[in-house]
Coordinates of C-alpha atoms in Angstrom, one line a residue:
M1 CA -160.7 142.7 -89.6
A2 CA -162.6 140.3 -87.5
A3 CA -162.3 140.6 -83.8
P4 CA -160.6 137.7 -82.0
V5 CA -163.0 135.2 -80.5
Q6 CA -163.0 135.3 -76.7
Q7 CA -162.8 131.9 -74.9
P8 CA -165.6 131.4 -72.4
P9 CA -164.5 131.2 -68.8
Q10 CA -163.8 127.7 -67.7
S11 CA -165.6 126.5 -64.6
S12 CA -163.3 125.6 -61.7
G13 CA -165.7 123.0 -60.3
G14 CA -164.3 119.5 -60.3
K15 CA -160.8 120.5 -61.3
R16 CA -157.7 120.1 -59.1
K17 CA -155.6 123.0 -58.1
G18 CA -152.2 123.5 -59.6
K19 CA -149.3 121.9 -57.7
A20 CA -147.6 125.3 -57.2
Q21 CA -150.6 126.5 -55.0
Y22 CA -150.2 123.5 -52.7
V23 CA -146.4 124.0 -52.4
Q24 CA -146.7 127.7 -51.6
A25 CA -149.3 127.0 -48.9
K26 CA -147.2 124.3 -47.4
R27 CA -144.2 126.6 -47.3
A28 CA -146.2 129.4 -45.7
R29 CA -147.4 127.1 -42.9
R30 CA -143.9 126.0 -42.1
C31 CA -142.8 129.6 -41.9
D32 CA -145.4 130.5 -39.3
G33 CA -143.6 128.6 -36.5
G34 CA -140.5 130.8 -36.8
G35 CA -136.9 129.4 -36.6
P36 CA -135.4 126.9 -39.0
R37 CA -137.7 124.8 -41.2
Q38 CA -135.4 121.8 -41.6
L39 CA -132.8 119.8 -39.7
E40 CA -129.5 121.6 -39.7
P41 CA -126.2 121.9 -37.7
G42 CA -126.6 123.7 -34.4
L43 CA -130.0 122.4 -33.3
Q44 CA -131.1 120.4 -30.3
G45 CA -134.2 118.3 -30.2
I46 CA -135.8 114.9 -30.3
L47 CA -135.6 112.4 -33.2
I48 CA -138.7 110.2 -33.5
T49 CA -139.3 107.3 -35.7
C50 CA -142.8 106.3 -36.7
N51 CA -144.7 103.7 -38.7
M52 CA -145.8 105.3 -42.0
N53 CA -147.9 108.1 -40.4
E54 CA -145.8 111.2 -39.9
R55 CA -148.7 113.6 -39.3
K56 CA -150.1 111.5 -36.6
C57 CA -146.6 111.1 -35.1
V58 CA -146.2 114.8 -34.8
E59 CA -149.5 115.2 -33.1
E60 CA -148.6 112.4 -30.6
A61 CA -145.2 113.9 -30.0
Y62 CA -146.6 117.4 -29.3
S63 CA -149.1 115.9 -26.8
L64 CA -146.6 113.8 -25.0
L65 CA -143.8 116.4 -24.9
N66 CA -146.1 119.1 -23.7
E67 CA -147.5 116.9 -21.0
Y68 CA -144.1 116.0 -19.5
G69 CA -142.5 119.3 -20.4
D70 CA -145.1 121.2 -18.4
D71 CA -144.5 118.7 -15.5
M72 CA -140.7 119.3 -15.6
Y73 CA -140.4 123.0 -16.6
G74 CA -143.8 124.4 -15.9
P75 CA -146.3 125.7 -18.4
E76 CA -145.0 127.3 -21.5
K77 CA -145.1 131.2 -21.4
F78 CA -146.0 133.3 -24.4
T79 CA -145.4 136.9 -25.1
D80 CA -148.6 139.0 -24.8
K81 CA -149.6 140.5 -28.1
D82 CA -151.2 143.5 -26.5
K83 CA -148.1 144.3 -24.4
Q84 CA -146.7 147.6 -25.4
P85 CA -143.0 148.4 -25.2
S86 CA -141.7 151.0 -22.7
G87 CA -142.5 154.6 -23.6
S88 CA -145.6 156.7 -23.8
E89 CA -147.7 157.3 -26.9
G90 CA -146.7 161.0 -26.7
E91 CA -143.2 160.1 -27.8
D92 CA -144.5 158.6 -31.1
D93 CA -143.7 161.9 -32.8
D94 CA -140.1 161.4 -32.0
V95 CA -138.4 159.3 -34.7
E96 CA -136.1 157.6 -32.3
A97 CA -139.0 156.5 -30.0
A98 CA -141.0 155.3 -32.9
L99 CA -138.1 153.2 -34.2
K100 CA -137.6 151.7 -30.8
K101 CA -141.3 150.8 -30.6
E102 CA -141.2 149.1 -34.0
V103 CA -138.1 147.1 -33.0
G104 CA -139.8 146.0 -29.8
D105 CA -142.8 144.8 -31.6
I106 CA -140.7 142.8 -34.0
K107 CA -138.8 141.1 -31.2
A108 CA -142.1 140.4 -29.3
S109 CA -143.6 138.8 -32.4
T110 CA -140.5 136.6 -33.0
E111 CA -140.4 135.4 -29.4
M112 CA -144.0 134.5 -29.5
K113 CA -143.4 132.3 -32.6
L114 CA -140.5 130.4 -31.1
R115 CA -142.3 127.6 -29.3
R116 CA -140.8 125.2 -26.8
F117 CA -141.3 122.3 -29.3
Q118 CA -141.4 122.8 -33.1
S119 CA -141.4 120.2 -35.8
V120 CA -138.9 120.7 -38.6
E121 CA -138.2 118.7 -41.8
S122 CA -136.0 115.7 -40.9
G123 CA -134.9 114.8 -44.4
A124 CA -135.9 111.1 -44.1
N125 CA -139.2 109.2 -44.4
N126 CA -140.8 107.9 -41.3
V127 CA -138.6 110.2 -39.2
V128 CA -139.8 113.3 -37.3
F129 CA -137.5 115.9 -35.7
I130 CA -138.9 118.1 -33.0
R131 CA -136.7 121.1 -32.3
T132 CA -136.5 122.0 -28.6
L133 CA -135.9 125.4 -27.0
G134 CA -134.9 126.1 -23.4
I135 CA -134.9 122.4 -22.2
E136 CA -132.5 119.5 -22.0
P137 CA -133.8 116.8 -24.4
E138 CA -131.9 113.9 -22.8
K139 CA -133.5 114.6 -19.4
L140 CA -137.0 115.1 -20.8
V141 CA -136.9 111.9 -22.8
H142 CA -135.5 109.9 -19.9
H143 CA -138.2 111.2 -17.7
I144 CA -140.9 110.1 -20.2
L145 CA -139.4 106.6 -20.6
Q146 CA -138.9 106.2 -16.8
D147 CA -142.6 107.0 -16.2
M148 CA -143.8 104.7 -19.0
Y149 CA -141.5 101.9 -17.8
E150 CA -142.8 102.1 -14.2
T151 CA -146.5 102.6 -15.0
K152 CA -146.6 100.3 -18.1
K153 CA -149.2 102.7 -19.5
K154 CA -149.2 103.0 -23.3
K155 CA -149.5 106.6 -24.4
T156 CA -148.7 106.5 -28.2
R157 CA -149.8 104.5 -31.2
V158 CA -147.6 105.4 -34.1
I159 CA -144.4 106.6 -32.3
L160 CA -141.8 103.9 -32.2
R161 CA -138.5 105.3 -30.9
M162 CA -137.8 108.6 -29.3
L163 CA -134.1 109.6 -29.2
P164 CA -132.9 112.9 -27.6
I165 CA -130.4 114.9 -29.8
S166 CA -128.1 117.0 -27.7
G167 CA -126.1 118.4 -30.6
T168 CA -125.8 118.4 -34.3
C169 CA -122.9 119.0 -36.7
K170 CA -122.0 118.5 -40.4
A171 CA -121.9 114.9 -41.4
F172 CA -118.2 114.9 -42.5
L173 CA -115.6 112.9 -40.6
E174 CA -113.4 115.9 -39.8
D175 CA -116.3 118.0 -38.6
M176 CA -117.6 115.1 -36.5
K177 CA -114.2 114.5 -34.9
K178 CA -113.8 118.1 -34.0
Y179 CA -117.3 118.4 -32.6
A180 CA -117.2 115.1 -30.6
E181 CA -113.9 116.0 -28.8
T182 CA -115.8 118.7 -27.0
F183 CA -119.2 117.2 -27.0
L184 CA -118.2 114.0 -25.2
E185 CA -116.2 115.6 -22.4
P186 CA -119.0 115.9 -19.8
W187 CA -119.5 112.2 -19.7
F188 CA -116.0 110.7 -20.5
K189 CA -113.3 113.2 -19.7
A190 CA -111.3 112.4 -16.5
P191 CA -112.2 112.3 -13.7
N192 CA -115.5 111.2 -15.3
K193 CA -115.5 107.7 -16.6
G194 CA -117.9 104.9 -17.4
T195 CA -118.8 101.9 -19.6
F196 CA -120.3 102.7 -23.0
Q197 CA -121.5 101.5 -26.3
I198 CA -122.0 103.2 -29.6
V199 CA -125.0 102.8 -31.8
Y200 CA -124.8 104.1 -35.4
K201 CA -127.5 104.7 -38.0
S202 CA -127.3 106.4 -41.4
R203 CA -130.1 107.6 -43.6
N204 CA -130.0 109.1 -47.1
N205 CA -126.2 109.4 -46.8
S206 CA -123.7 107.5 -48.9
H207 CA -120.4 109.3 -48.3
M208 CA -119.9 108.3 -44.6
N209 CA -118.0 105.1 -43.8
R210 CA -119.5 103.6 -40.7
E211 CA -116.3 101.7 -39.7
E212 CA -114.3 104.9 -39.8
V213 CA -116.9 106.9 -37.8
I214 CA -117.1 104.3 -35.0
K215 CA -113.4 103.8 -34.9
E216 CA -112.8 107.5 -34.5
L217 CA -115.5 108.1 -31.9
A218 CA -114.3 105.1 -29.9
G219 CA -110.7 106.5 -30.1
I220 CA -111.9 109.9 -28.8
V221 CA -113.7 108.3 -25.8
G222 CA -110.6 106.3 -25.0
S223 CA -108.3 109.4 -25.3
L224 CA -110.5 111.3 -22.8
N225 CA -110.0 108.7 -20.1
S226 CA -108.2 105.3 -20.5
E227 CA -110.6 103.8 -17.9
N228 CA -113.6 104.2 -20.2
K229 CA -114.5 100.6 -21.3
V230 CA -117.0 99.1 -23.7
D231 CA -120.0 97.1 -22.3
L232 CA -123.0 96.2 -24.4
T233 CA -124.8 94.1 -21.7
N234 CA -125.4 96.9 -19.3
P235 CA -123.5 100.1 -20.2
Q236 CA -123.7 103.3 -18.2
Y237 CA -123.8 105.4 -21.4
T238 CA -124.9 104.9 -25.0
V239 CA -123.4 107.2 -27.6
V240 CA -126.1 107.6 -30.3
V241 CA -125.0 108.6 -33.8
E242 CA -127.8 109.4 -36.2
I243 CA -126.8 110.7 -39.7
I244 CA -129.5 112.1 -42.0
K245 CA -128.3 113.5 -45.3
A246 CA -125.5 116.0 -44.4
V247 CA -126.3 116.4 -40.7
C248 CA -124.9 114.3 -37.9
C249 CA -127.0 114.1 -34.7
L250 CA -125.3 113.1 -31.4
S251 CA -126.4 112.3 -27.9
V252 CA -125.3 110.3 -24.9
V253 CA -128.2 108.5 -23.1
K254 CA -128.6 106.4 -20.0
D255 CA -130.6 103.1 -19.5
Y256 CA -130.6 102.4 -23.2
M257 CA -131.0 98.7 -22.8
L258 CA -133.3 99.0 -19.7
F259 CA -135.7 101.2 -21.7
R260 CA -135.6 98.8 -24.7
K261 CA -133.5 101.0 -26.9
Y262 CA -135.8 103.9 -26.2
N263 CA -138.7 102.2 -27.9
L264 CA -142.0 103.5 -26.5
Q265 CA -143.9 100.5 -27.8
E266 CA -141.6 98.0 -26.1
V267 CA -140.9 99.8 -22.8
V268 CA -144.5 99.4 -21.6
K269 CA -144.4 95.6 -22.1
S270 CA -143.7 93.2 -19.3
A271 CA -140.0 93.1 -18.3
K272 CA -137.8 90.2 -19.7
D273 CA -134.5 88.8 -18.7
P274 CA -131.9 91.4 -19.9
S275 CA -129.9 88.5 -21.4
Q276 CA -132.8 87.8 -23.8
L277 CA -132.9 91.3 -25.2
N278 CA -130.1 90.6 -27.7
P279 CA -128.8 87.0 -27.5
K280 CA -125.9 87.8 -29.8
Q281 CA -124.4 90.3 -27.5
P282 CA -121.4 89.3 -25.3
A283 CA -121.9 89.1 -21.5
Q284 CA -118.9 91.0 -20.4
A285 CA -117.1 94.2 -21.1
G286 CA -113.9 94.4 -23.1
N287 CA -111.1 96.9 -23.6
G288 CA -108.6 97.6 -26.4
K289 CA -108.4 99.7 -29.5
E290 CA -109.4 96.9 -31.9
A291 CA -112.7 97.2 -33.6
K292 CA -114.5 94.1 -34.8
L293 CA -117.3 94.6 -37.3
E294 CA -120.2 92.2 -37.4
S295 CA -123.2 92.3 -39.7
G296 CA -126.2 90.2 -40.3
D297 CA -128.6 90.9 -37.3
K298 CA -132.0 91.2 -38.9
S299 CA -134.1 91.9 -35.8
D300 CA -135.3 95.3 -37.1
R301 CA -136.0 94.5 -40.7
N302 CA -139.7 95.3 -40.2
D303 CA -139.2 98.8 -39.0
P304 CA -139.8 101.1 -41.9
A305 CA -137.6 103.9 -40.3
E306 CA -134.6 101.6 -39.8
G307 CA -132.2 100.4 -42.4
K308 CA -129.0 98.3 -42.8
N309 CA -126.6 100.7 -41.3
N310 CA -127.5 100.4 -37.6
Q311 CA -124.5 99.2 -35.5
Q312 CA -123.4 99.4 -32.0
V313 CA -120.0 98.9 -30.3
V314 CA -119.6 95.7 -28.3
P315 CA -116.6 94.0 -26.7
E316 CA -114.6 91.5 -28.7
N317 CA -112.8 88.9 -26.7
N318 CA -115.7 87.6 -24.8
E319 CA -118.1 84.6 -25.1
E320 CA -121.4 85.3 -26.9
L321 CA -124.7 84.4 -25.3
G322 CA -126.2 83.0 -28.5
Q323 CA -125.0 80.2 -30.8
T324 CA -125.7 81.9 -34.1
K325 CA -122.6 83.0 -35.9
P326 CA -122.4 86.2 -37.8
R327 CA -122.5 86.0 -41.6
A328 CA -119.6 88.3 -42.3
E329 CA -116.7 89.4 -40.1
T330 CA -114.0 91.9 -40.7
Q331 CA -111.4 93.2 -38.3
V332 CA -109.9 96.6 -38.1
V333 CA -106.8 96.9 -36.1
S334 CA -105.3 100.3 -35.1
E335 CA -101.8 101.1 -36.3
G336 CA -98.8 100.4 -34.1
G337 CA -97.8 97.3 -32.2
A338 CA -99.1 98.3 -28.8
E339 CA -101.5 96.1 -27.0
P340 CA -105.1 97.1 -27.4
E341 CA -106.7 99.1 -24.6
L342 CA -110.2 99.9 -26.0
E343 CA -112.0 97.1 -27.6
S344 CA -115.2 97.5 -29.6
Q345 CA -117.4 95.5 -31.9
V346 CA -120.0 96.8 -34.3
T347 CA -123.2 94.8 -34.7
G348 CA -125.8 95.5 -37.3
G349 CA -129.5 96.1 -36.5
S350 CA -130.1 97.3 -33.0
E351 CA -133.9 97.5 -33.2
S352 CA -136.3 94.7 -32.4
N353 CA -140.1 94.5 -32.9
E354 CA -140.4 98.3 -33.3
N355 CA -143.4 98.0 -35.5
D356 CA -145.6 96.4 -32.9
L357 CA -148.4 99.0 -32.5
S358 CA -150.7 96.8 -30.5

């Protein structure tokens, strides 16, 4: 019987690696940072949109956040690898002491891996999510924009918008209502009050109805204090709703219009008349529980990270500054014959010129 012919070994030169090798290496790198690897309920952080270069966006975000993070909170502290847990080496023979030492080493290793800023998978293209630990995202981002607004010094090239995310929950209406009732209290529950607007954006999600979400959130704000009123021209607070897949990201920010909707490319440009930022917005605040939905604003069509589902709440029974009429209009009136108290209007497309990287 003839022996089987052995195949000569194939040279690996010039041939690509298998896809599985790249996938395993990528997963291993993501595990090195510790903590969650993707956006999920329960996280705080900063949501950043970019222009087709996510890797460069992460590098710029780390540089910018570390610069201002060290300024606000001091240099980041790390656990010393060589630091030994309490106890002398003579106790190593004792099983209990050896176990305590091992647990201490594991805890020290875990703490060392949990960085102040850590990039995680956002679940959408041209969107980066930086998970934060031990800081307040809304204060840090406001500090960054305040400095850039005053100095007019451009510090990024590919980062477009930088939105703080103070809380995340499951992107289902009942979960969002339950979470928002507690989340919005620090800003809107009596005796606290203020004018507000709601901006809404959905990515890679088809089961959420934007009209229902905005109506429910506006109702919650009104139930916390009847003196909360809608004002798009110069609101005290902007409620940011960002939905990515099955995760809803919420935050309440200040100076949203002053800082050009938190756009780092626009905030460093020369100031313009606030009435020119969005000529379709009404000039006065309104109140009432009616929600008027308007679509057709295409000012952000060039931003690859923005889509068609971006809306914001604006007052209804007021004169508009521009003469352009909306393409489509639908009106949602709350049940009951009572006179409206909280009035809101949803307009599509809240971004403008976000892809200007000059």
